[in-house]
Tab-separated table of C-alpha atoms in Angstrom:
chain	number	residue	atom	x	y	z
D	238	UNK	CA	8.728	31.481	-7.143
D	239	UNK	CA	9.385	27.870	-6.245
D	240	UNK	CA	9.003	25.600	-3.730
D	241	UNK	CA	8.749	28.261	-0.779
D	242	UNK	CA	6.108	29.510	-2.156
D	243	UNK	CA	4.307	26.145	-2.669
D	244	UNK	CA	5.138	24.855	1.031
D	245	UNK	CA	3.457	28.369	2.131
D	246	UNK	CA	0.283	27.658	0.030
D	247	UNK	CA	0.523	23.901	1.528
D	248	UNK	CA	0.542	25.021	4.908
D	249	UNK	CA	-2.381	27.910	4.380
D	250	UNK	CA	-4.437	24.643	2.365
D	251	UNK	CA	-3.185	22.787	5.942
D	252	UNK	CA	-7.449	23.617	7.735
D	253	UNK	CA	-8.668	22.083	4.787
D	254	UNK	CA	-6.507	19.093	4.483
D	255	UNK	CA	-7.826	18.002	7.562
D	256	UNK	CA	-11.585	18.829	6.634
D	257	UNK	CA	-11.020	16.665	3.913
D	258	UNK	CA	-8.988	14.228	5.685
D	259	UNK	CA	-11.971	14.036	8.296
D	260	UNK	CA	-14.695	13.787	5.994
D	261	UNK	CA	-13.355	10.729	4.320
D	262	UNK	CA	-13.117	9.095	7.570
D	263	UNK	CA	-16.492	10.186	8.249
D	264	UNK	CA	-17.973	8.670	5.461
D	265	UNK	CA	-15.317	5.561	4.366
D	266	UNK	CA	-16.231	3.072	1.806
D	267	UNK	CA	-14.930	-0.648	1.075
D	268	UNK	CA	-13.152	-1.878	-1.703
D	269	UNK	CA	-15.036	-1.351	-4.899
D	270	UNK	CA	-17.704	0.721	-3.486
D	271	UNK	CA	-16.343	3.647	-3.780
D	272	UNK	CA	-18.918	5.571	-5.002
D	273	UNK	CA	-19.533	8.916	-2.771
D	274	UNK	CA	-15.422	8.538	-2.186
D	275	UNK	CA	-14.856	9.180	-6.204
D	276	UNK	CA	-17.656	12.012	-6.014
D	277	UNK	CA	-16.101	13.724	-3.331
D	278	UNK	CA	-12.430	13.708	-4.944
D	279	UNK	CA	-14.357	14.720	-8.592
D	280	UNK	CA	-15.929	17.933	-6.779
D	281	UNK	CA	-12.901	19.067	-5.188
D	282	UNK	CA	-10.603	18.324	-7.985
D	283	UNK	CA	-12.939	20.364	-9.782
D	284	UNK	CA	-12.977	23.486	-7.806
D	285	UNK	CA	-9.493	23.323	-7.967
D	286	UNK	CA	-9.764	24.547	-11.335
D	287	UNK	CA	-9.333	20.684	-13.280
D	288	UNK	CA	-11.293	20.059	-16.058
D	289	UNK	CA	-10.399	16.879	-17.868
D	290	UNK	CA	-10.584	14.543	-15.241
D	291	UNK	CA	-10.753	10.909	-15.938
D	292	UNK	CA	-13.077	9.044	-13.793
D	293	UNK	CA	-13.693	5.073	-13.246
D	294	UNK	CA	-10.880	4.516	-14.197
D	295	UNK	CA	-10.120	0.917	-14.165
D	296	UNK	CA	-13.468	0.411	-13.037
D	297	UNK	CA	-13.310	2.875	-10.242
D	298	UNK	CA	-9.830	5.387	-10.126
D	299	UNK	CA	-9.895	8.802	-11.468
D	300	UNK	CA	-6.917	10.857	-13.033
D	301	UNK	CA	-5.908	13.845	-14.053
D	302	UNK	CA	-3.364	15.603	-15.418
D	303	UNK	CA	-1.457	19.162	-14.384
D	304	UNK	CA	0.580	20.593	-17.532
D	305	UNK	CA	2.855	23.076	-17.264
D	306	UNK	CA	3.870	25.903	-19.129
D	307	UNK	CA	6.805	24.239	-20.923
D	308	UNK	CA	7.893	20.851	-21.447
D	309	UNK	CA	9.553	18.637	-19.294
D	310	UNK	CA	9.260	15.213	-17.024
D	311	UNK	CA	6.032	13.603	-16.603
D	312	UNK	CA	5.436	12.172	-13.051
D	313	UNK	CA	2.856	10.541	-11.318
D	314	UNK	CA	1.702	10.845	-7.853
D	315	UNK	CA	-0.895	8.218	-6.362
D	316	UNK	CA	-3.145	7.971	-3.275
D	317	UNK	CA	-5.811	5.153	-2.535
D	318	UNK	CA	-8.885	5.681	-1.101
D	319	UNK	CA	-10.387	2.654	0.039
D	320	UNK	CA	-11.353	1.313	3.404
D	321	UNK	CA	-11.786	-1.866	5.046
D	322	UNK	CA	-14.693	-3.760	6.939
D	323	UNK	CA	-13.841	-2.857	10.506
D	324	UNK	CA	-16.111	-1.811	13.191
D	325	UNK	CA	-14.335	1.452	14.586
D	326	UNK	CA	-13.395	1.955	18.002
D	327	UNK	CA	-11.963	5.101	17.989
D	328	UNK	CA	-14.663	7.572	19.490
D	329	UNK	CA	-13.373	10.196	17.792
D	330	UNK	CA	-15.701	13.380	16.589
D	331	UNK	CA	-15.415	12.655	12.610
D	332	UNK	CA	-15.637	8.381	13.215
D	333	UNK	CA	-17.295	6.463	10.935
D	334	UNK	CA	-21.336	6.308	10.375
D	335	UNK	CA	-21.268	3.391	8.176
D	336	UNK	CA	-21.613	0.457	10.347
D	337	UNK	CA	-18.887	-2.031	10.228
D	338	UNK	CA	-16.331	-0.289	7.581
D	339	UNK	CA	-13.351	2.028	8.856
D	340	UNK	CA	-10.251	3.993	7.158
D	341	UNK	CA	-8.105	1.834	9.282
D	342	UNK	CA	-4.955	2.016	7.317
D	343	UNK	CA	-4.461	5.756	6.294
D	344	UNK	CA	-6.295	5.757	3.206
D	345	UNK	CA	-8.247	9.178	4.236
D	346	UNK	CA	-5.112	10.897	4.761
D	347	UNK	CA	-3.410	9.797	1.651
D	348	UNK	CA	-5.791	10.973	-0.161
D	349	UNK	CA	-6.194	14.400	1.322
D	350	UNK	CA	-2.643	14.761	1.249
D	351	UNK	CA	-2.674	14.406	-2.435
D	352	UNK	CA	-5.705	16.664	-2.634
D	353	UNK	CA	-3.913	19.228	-0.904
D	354	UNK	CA	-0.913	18.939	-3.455
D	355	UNK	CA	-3.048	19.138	-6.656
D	356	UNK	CA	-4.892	22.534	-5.519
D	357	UNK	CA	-1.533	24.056	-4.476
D	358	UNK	CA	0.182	22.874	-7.724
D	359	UNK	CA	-2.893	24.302	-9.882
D	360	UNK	CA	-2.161	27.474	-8.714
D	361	UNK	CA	1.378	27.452	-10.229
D	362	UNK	CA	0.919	25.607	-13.285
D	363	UNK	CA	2.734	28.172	-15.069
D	364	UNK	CA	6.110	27.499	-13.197
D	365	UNK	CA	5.878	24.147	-14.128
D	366	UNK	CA	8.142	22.826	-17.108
D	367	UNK	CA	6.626	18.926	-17.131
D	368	UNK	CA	3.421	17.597	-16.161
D	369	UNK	CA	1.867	16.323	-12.732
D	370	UNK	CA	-0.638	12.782	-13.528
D	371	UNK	CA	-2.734	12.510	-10.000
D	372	UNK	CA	-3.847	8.980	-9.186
D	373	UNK	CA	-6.561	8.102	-7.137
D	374	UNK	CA	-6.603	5.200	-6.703
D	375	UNK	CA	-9.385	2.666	-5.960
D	376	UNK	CA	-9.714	-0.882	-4.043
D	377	UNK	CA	-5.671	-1.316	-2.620
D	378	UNK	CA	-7.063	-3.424	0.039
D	379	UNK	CA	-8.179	-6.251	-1.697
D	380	UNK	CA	-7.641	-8.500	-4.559
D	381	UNK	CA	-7.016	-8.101	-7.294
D	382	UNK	CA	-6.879	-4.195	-6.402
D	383	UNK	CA	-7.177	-1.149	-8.635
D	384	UNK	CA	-3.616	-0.606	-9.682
D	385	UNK	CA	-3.698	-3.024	-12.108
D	386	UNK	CA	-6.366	-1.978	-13.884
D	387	UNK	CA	-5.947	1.194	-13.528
D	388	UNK	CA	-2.771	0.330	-15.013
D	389	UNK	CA	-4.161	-1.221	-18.300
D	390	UNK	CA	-6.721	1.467	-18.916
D	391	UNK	CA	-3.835	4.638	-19.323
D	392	UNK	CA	-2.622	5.598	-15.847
D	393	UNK	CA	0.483	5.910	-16.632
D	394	UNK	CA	0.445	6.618	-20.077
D	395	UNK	CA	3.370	8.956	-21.092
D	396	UNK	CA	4.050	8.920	-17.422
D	397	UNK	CA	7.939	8.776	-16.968
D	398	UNK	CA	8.242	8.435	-13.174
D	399	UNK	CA	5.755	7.450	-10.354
D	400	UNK	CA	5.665	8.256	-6.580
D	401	UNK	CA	3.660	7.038	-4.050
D	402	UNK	CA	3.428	7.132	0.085
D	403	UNK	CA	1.925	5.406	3.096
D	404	UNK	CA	1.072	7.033	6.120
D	405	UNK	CA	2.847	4.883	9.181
D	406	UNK	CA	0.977	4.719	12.804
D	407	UNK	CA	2.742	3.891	15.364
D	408	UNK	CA	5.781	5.029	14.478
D	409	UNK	CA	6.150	8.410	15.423
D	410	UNK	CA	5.414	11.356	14.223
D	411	UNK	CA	8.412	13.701	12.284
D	412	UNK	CA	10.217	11.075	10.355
D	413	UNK	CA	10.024	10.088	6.540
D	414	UNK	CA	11.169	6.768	5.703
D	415	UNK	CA	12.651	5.195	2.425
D	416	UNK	CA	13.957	2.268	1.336
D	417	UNK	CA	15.927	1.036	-2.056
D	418	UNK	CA	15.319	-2.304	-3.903
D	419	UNK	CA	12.807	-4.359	-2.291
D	420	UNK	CA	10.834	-2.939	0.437
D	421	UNK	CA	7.349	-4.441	0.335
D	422	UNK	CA	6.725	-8.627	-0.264
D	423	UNK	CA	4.647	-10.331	-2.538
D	424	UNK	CA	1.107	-11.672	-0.479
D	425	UNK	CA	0.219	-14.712	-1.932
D	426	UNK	CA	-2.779	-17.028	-0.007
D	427	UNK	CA	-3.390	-20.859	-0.029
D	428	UNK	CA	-6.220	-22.980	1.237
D	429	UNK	CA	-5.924	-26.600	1.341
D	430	UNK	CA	-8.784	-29.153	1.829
D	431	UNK	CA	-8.088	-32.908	3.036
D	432	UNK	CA	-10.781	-34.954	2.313
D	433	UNK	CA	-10.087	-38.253	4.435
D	434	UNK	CA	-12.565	-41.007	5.620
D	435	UNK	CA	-14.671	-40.196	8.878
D	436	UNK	CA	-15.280	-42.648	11.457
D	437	UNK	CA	-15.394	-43.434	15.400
D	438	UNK	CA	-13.046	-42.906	17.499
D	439	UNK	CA	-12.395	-45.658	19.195
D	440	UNK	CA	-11.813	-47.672	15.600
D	441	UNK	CA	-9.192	-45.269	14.053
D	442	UNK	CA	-8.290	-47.685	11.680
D	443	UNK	CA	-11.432	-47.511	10.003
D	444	UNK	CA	-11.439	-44.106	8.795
D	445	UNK	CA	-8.804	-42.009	7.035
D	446	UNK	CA	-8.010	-38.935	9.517
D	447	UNK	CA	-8.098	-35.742	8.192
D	448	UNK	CA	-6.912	-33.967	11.780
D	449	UNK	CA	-3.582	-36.292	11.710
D	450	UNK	CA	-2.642	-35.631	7.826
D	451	UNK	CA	-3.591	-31.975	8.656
D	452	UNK	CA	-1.050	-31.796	11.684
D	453	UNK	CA	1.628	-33.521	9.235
D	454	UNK	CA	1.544	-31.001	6.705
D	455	UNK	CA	0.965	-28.074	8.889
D	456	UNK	CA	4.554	-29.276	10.549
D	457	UNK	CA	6.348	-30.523	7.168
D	458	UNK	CA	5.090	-26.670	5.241
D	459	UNK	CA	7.195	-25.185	7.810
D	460	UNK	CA	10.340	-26.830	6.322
D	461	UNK	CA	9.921	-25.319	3.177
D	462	UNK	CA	11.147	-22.370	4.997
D	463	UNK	CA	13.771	-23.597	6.876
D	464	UNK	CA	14.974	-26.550	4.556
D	465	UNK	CA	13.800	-25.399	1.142
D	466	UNK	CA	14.560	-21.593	0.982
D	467	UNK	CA	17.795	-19.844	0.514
D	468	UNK	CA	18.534	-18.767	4.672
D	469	UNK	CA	19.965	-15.741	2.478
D	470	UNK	CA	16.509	-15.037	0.975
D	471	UNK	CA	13.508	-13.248	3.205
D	472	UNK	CA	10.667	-15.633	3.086
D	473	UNK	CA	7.646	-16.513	5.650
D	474	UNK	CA	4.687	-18.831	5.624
D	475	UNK	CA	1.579	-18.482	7.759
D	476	UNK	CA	-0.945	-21.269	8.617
D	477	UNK	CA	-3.411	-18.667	9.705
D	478	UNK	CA	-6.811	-21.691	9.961
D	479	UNK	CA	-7.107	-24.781	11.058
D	480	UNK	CA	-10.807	-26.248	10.705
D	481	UNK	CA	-11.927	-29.892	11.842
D	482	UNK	CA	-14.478	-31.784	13.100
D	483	UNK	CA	-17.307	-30.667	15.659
D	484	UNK	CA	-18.192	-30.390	18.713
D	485	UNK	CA	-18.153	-34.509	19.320
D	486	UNK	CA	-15.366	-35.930	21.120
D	487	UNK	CA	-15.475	-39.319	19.466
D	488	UNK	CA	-16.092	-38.533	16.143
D	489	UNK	CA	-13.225	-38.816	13.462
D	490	UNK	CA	-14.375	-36.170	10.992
D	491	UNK	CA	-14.729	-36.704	6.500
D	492	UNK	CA	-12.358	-33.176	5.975
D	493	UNK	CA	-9.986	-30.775	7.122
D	494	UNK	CA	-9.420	-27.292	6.195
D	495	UNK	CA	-5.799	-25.182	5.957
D	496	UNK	CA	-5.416	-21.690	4.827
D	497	UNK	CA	-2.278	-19.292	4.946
D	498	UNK	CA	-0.177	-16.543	3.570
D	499	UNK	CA	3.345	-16.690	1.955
D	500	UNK	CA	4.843	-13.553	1.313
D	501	UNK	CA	8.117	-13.436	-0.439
D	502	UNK	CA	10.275	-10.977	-2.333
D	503	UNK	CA	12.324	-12.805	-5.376
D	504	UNK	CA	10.046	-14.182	-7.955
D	505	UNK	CA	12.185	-17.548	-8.367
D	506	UNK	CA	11.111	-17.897	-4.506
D	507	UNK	CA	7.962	-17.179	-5.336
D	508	UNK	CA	7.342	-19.614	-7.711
D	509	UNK	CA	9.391	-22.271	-6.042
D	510	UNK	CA	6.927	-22.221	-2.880
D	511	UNK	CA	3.634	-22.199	-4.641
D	512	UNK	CA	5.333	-25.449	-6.455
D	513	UNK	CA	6.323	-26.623	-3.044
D	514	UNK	CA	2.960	-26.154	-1.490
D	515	UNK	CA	0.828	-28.367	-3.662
D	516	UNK	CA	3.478	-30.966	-4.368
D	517	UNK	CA	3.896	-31.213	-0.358
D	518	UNK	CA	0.234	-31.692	0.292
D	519	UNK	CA	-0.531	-33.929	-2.619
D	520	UNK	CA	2.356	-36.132	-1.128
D	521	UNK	CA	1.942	-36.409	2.735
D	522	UNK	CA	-2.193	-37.084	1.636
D	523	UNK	CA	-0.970	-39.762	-0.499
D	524	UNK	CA	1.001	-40.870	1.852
D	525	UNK	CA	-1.747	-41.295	4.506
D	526	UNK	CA	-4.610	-42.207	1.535
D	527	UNK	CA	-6.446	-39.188	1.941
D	528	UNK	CA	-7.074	-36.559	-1.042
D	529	UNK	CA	-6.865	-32.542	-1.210
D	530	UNK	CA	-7.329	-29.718	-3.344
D	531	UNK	CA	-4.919	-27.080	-3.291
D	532	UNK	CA	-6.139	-23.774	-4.203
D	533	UNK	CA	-3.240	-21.056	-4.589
D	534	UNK	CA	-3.726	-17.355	-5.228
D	535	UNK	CA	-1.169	-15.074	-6.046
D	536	UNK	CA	-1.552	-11.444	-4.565
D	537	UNK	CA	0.249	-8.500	-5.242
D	538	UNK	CA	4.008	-8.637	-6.742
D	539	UNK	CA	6.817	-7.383	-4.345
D	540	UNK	CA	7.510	-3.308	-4.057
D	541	UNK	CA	10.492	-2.399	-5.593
D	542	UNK	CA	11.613	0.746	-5.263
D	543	UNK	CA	14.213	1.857	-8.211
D	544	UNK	CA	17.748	2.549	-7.076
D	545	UNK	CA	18.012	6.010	-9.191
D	546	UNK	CA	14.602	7.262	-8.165
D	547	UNK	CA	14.956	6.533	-4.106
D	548	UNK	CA	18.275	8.521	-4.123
D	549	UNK	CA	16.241	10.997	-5.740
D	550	UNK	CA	13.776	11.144	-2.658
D	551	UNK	CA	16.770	10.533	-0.059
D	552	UNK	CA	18.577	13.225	-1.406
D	553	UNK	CA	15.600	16.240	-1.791
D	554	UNK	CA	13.931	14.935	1.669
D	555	UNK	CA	17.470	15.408	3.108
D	556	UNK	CA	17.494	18.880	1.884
D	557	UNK	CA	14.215	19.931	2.428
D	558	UNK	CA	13.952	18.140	6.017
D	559	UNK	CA	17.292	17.232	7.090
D	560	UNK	CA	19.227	14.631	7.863
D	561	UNK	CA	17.334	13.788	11.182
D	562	UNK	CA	14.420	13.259	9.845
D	563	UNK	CA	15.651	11.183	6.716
D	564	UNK	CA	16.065	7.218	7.484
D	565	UNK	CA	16.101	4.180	5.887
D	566	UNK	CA	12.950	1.429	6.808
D	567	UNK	CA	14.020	-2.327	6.555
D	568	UNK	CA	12.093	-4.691	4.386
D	569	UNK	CA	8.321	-5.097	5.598
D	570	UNK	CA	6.225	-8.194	4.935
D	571	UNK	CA	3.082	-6.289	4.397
D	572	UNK	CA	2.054	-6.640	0.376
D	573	UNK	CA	0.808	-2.703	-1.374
D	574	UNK	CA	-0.532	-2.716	-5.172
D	575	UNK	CA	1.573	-0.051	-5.677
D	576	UNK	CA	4.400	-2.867	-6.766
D	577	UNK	CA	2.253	-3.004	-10.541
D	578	UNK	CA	3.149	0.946	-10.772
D	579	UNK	CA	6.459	-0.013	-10.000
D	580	UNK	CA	6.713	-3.138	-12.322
D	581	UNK	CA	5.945	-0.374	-15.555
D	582	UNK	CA	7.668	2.912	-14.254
D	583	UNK	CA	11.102	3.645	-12.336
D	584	UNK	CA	9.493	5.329	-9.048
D	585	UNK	CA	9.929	4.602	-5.655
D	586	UNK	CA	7.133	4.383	-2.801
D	587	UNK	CA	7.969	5.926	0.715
D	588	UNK	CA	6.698	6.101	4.529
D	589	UNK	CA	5.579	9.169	6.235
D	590	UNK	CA	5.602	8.695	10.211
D	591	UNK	CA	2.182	9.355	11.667
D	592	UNK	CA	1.883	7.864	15.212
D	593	UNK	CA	1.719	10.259	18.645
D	594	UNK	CA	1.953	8.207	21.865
D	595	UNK	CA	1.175	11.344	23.965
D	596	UNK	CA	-1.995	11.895	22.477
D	597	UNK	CA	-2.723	7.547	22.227
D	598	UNK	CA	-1.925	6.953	18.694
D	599	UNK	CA	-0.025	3.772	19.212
D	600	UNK	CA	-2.679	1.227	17.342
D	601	UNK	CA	-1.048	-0.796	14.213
D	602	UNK	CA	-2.987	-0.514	10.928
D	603	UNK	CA	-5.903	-2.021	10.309
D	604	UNK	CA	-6.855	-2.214	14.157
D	605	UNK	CA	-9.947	-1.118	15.232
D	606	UNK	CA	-8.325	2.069	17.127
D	607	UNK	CA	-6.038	2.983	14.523
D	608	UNK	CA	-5.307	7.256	14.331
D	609	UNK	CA	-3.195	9.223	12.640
D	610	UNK	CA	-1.320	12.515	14.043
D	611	UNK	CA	-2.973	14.995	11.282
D	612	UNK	CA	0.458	16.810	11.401
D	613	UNK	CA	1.455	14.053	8.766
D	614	UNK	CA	-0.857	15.510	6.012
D	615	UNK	CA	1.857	18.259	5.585
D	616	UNK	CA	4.788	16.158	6.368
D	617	UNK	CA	3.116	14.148	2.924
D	618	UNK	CA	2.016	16.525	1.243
D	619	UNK	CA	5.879	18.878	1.400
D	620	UNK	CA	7.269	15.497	0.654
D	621	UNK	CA	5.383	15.401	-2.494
D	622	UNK	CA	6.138	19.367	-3.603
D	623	UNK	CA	9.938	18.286	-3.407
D	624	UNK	CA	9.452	15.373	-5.588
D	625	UNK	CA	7.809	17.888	-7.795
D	626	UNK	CA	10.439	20.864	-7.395
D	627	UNK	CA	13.207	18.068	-8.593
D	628	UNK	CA	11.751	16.931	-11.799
D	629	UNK	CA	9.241	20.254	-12.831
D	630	UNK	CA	11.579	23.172	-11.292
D	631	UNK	CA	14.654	21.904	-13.218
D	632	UNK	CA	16.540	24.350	-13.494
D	633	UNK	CA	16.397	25.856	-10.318
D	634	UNK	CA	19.498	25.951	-8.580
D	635	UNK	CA	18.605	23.298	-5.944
D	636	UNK	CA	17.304	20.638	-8.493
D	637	UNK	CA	20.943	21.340	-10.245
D	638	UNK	CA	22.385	19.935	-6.820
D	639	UNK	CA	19.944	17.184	-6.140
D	640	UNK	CA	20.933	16.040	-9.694
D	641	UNK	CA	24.708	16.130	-8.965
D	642	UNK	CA	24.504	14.361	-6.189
D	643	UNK	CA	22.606	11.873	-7.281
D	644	UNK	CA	25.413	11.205	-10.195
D	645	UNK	CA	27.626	11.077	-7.597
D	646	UNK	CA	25.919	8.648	-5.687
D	647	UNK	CA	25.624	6.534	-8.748
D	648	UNK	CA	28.685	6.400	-9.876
């Protein structure tokens, strides 16, 4: 039967989607504590008709597999299903009644979206010539994530491509979004303490000033990306803090306090900055006779979506969608643990527009107001079934094209 007969069952599944979507938001849980979250995706995953479902997975994921009749590719879909500690402003009917913690990023939908896809897939298991691995995944939204360990306890074992998507408010709704090579930076923080020599104010040369040596190397970090870094090369550096002193206007103070954000995409840059960092503060305190201690953490690894496997999506959204709807996203500084999926499997990791200005959803992620037009659940989840048409319906007469014209492309 095919994919028509999928995207029908997708869009009959399309009530329930949003049930699902809408309990998750109801009920949303923070990184780590996802404990009704997992129970929830167990029971319907269950109903569905799976039975060896993997759960904690990495401390807190669960997989399972779909096999199909006969033997073929192995690819992996993932969602995340975390939220974040936000107080939600929304007022709408399903918002959350935990106090303080919000799916402010899309995590509700990506996760119904990908429970939509493994009960519709279920149901045709014996079209299938490969296998379907569903990851749910926990604790993307903070370090050191649940990829990673999800990772290193089987995820992906045998798994020979991996997919993944990201619900995008603002933008508007009825566009799917790729993007080859790098498309997501590395998030890497710093905090830097100055420990100077407090004193009065009106005998500066007393102390050691923590405010002045702060101001130096807030200015002189700065040049590491204008003077240091390749203009060719995407880089930036955030001082997002800068703590001193109290509420005394005479008083010199003992310490000062920096903290910030670098987010790169080549790991030689990478590298070369955290270097850059610590050698730059340990000199200008010098410098001044002050101390510090640089702490440096490095976040999630850059997205990088495989050549071969984005023409793949390009070329069976194009079909599926057309070419109005298809279109390339430029590099984003946002950071997504999806990049360790990435860093072990070809794959690529795609945007599904989700933003409605006529009916007010126009808030960023991870703001207090942030929405999604439910419409995307089926946008995501037919972008998914034509992933899974090109690698587990392969010899269909469609997947024959998609693969000659990504050849073509290639060559």
């Amino acid at each position: 039967m095919g994919y028509n007969e999928w995207e029908k069952s997708l869009a009959n599944n399309f009530d329930e989607t949003v049930a699902w979507r809408r309990h998750l938001h109801r009920y949303p849980e923070i990184s780590f504590q996802e404990t009704a979250t997992r129970t929830y995706i167990f029971d319907r995953l269950t109903e569905f008709g799976y039975e060896d479902i993997r759960t904690n997975v990495g401390g807190g994921g669960l997989v399972t597999r779909l096999i199909g009749a006969q033997p073929g590719p192995k690819i992996a879909f993932r969602a995340d299903f975390d939220a974040l500690r936000i107080q939600e402003e929304t007022q709408l009917p399903f918002a959350s009644v935990n106090d303080g913690v919000m799916h402010a990023c899309g995590h509700d939908g990506h996760t119904a979206i990908l429970l939509s896809v493994a009960k519709v897939l279920k149901q045709f298991e014996a079209e299938l010539k490969g296998e379907v691995v569903f990851i749910f995944q926990h604790a993307e939204e903070v370090l050191p994530g649940g990829a990673k360990s999800m990772i290193e306890d089987g995820a992906l074992t045998d798994v020979d491509y991996v997919y993944g998507l990201h619900l995008r408010s603002p933008l508007e709704y009825g566009k799917v979004q790729y993007c080859s090579g790098f498309s997501m930076a590395a998030a890497d923080f710093f905090e830097i303490t100055i420990q100077g020599k407090g004193g009065h104010g009106s005998s500066p040369h007393t102390s050691i000033d923590p405010i002045v040596v702060g101001s130096h190397l807030a200015n002189q970090l700065q040049t590491l990306i204008s003077r240091t870094k390749n203009p060719m090369q995407a880089g930036v550096l955030t001082i997002s803090t800068f703590q001193a002193g109290s509420e005394a206007n005479n008083v010199i103070p003992d310490t000062a306090y920096l903290k910030g954000t670098v987010r790169t995409f080549e790991p030689t840059l990478r590298s070369l900055l955290e270097e850059k960092i610590k050698t730059m503060a340990e000199h200008i305190c010098a410098a001044y006779d002050a101390t510090c201690t640089v702490t440096y953490t490095k976040g999630y690894p850059a997205v990088y979506n495989h050549p071969a496997e984005t023409e793949v999506i390009k070329t069976v959204f194009t079909d599926k969608f057309g070419a109005e709807t298809v279109e390339t996203t430029p590099l984003r500084m946002g950071g997504e643990d999806f990049a360790y999926y990435l860093e072990k499997k070809p794959g690529s990791f795609f945007f599904v527009n989700s933003g409605n200005a006529e009916k007010g959803i126009v808030y960023p992620h991870h703001h207090p107001k942030f929405d999604i037009d439910e419409r995307a659940l089926l946008m995501g989840g037919k972008a998914f079934l034509t992933i899974a048409e090109h690698y587990l319906a392969a010899q269909t007469e469609t997947a024959i094209k998609h693969k000659t014209a990504i050849e073509a492309a290639a060559e």
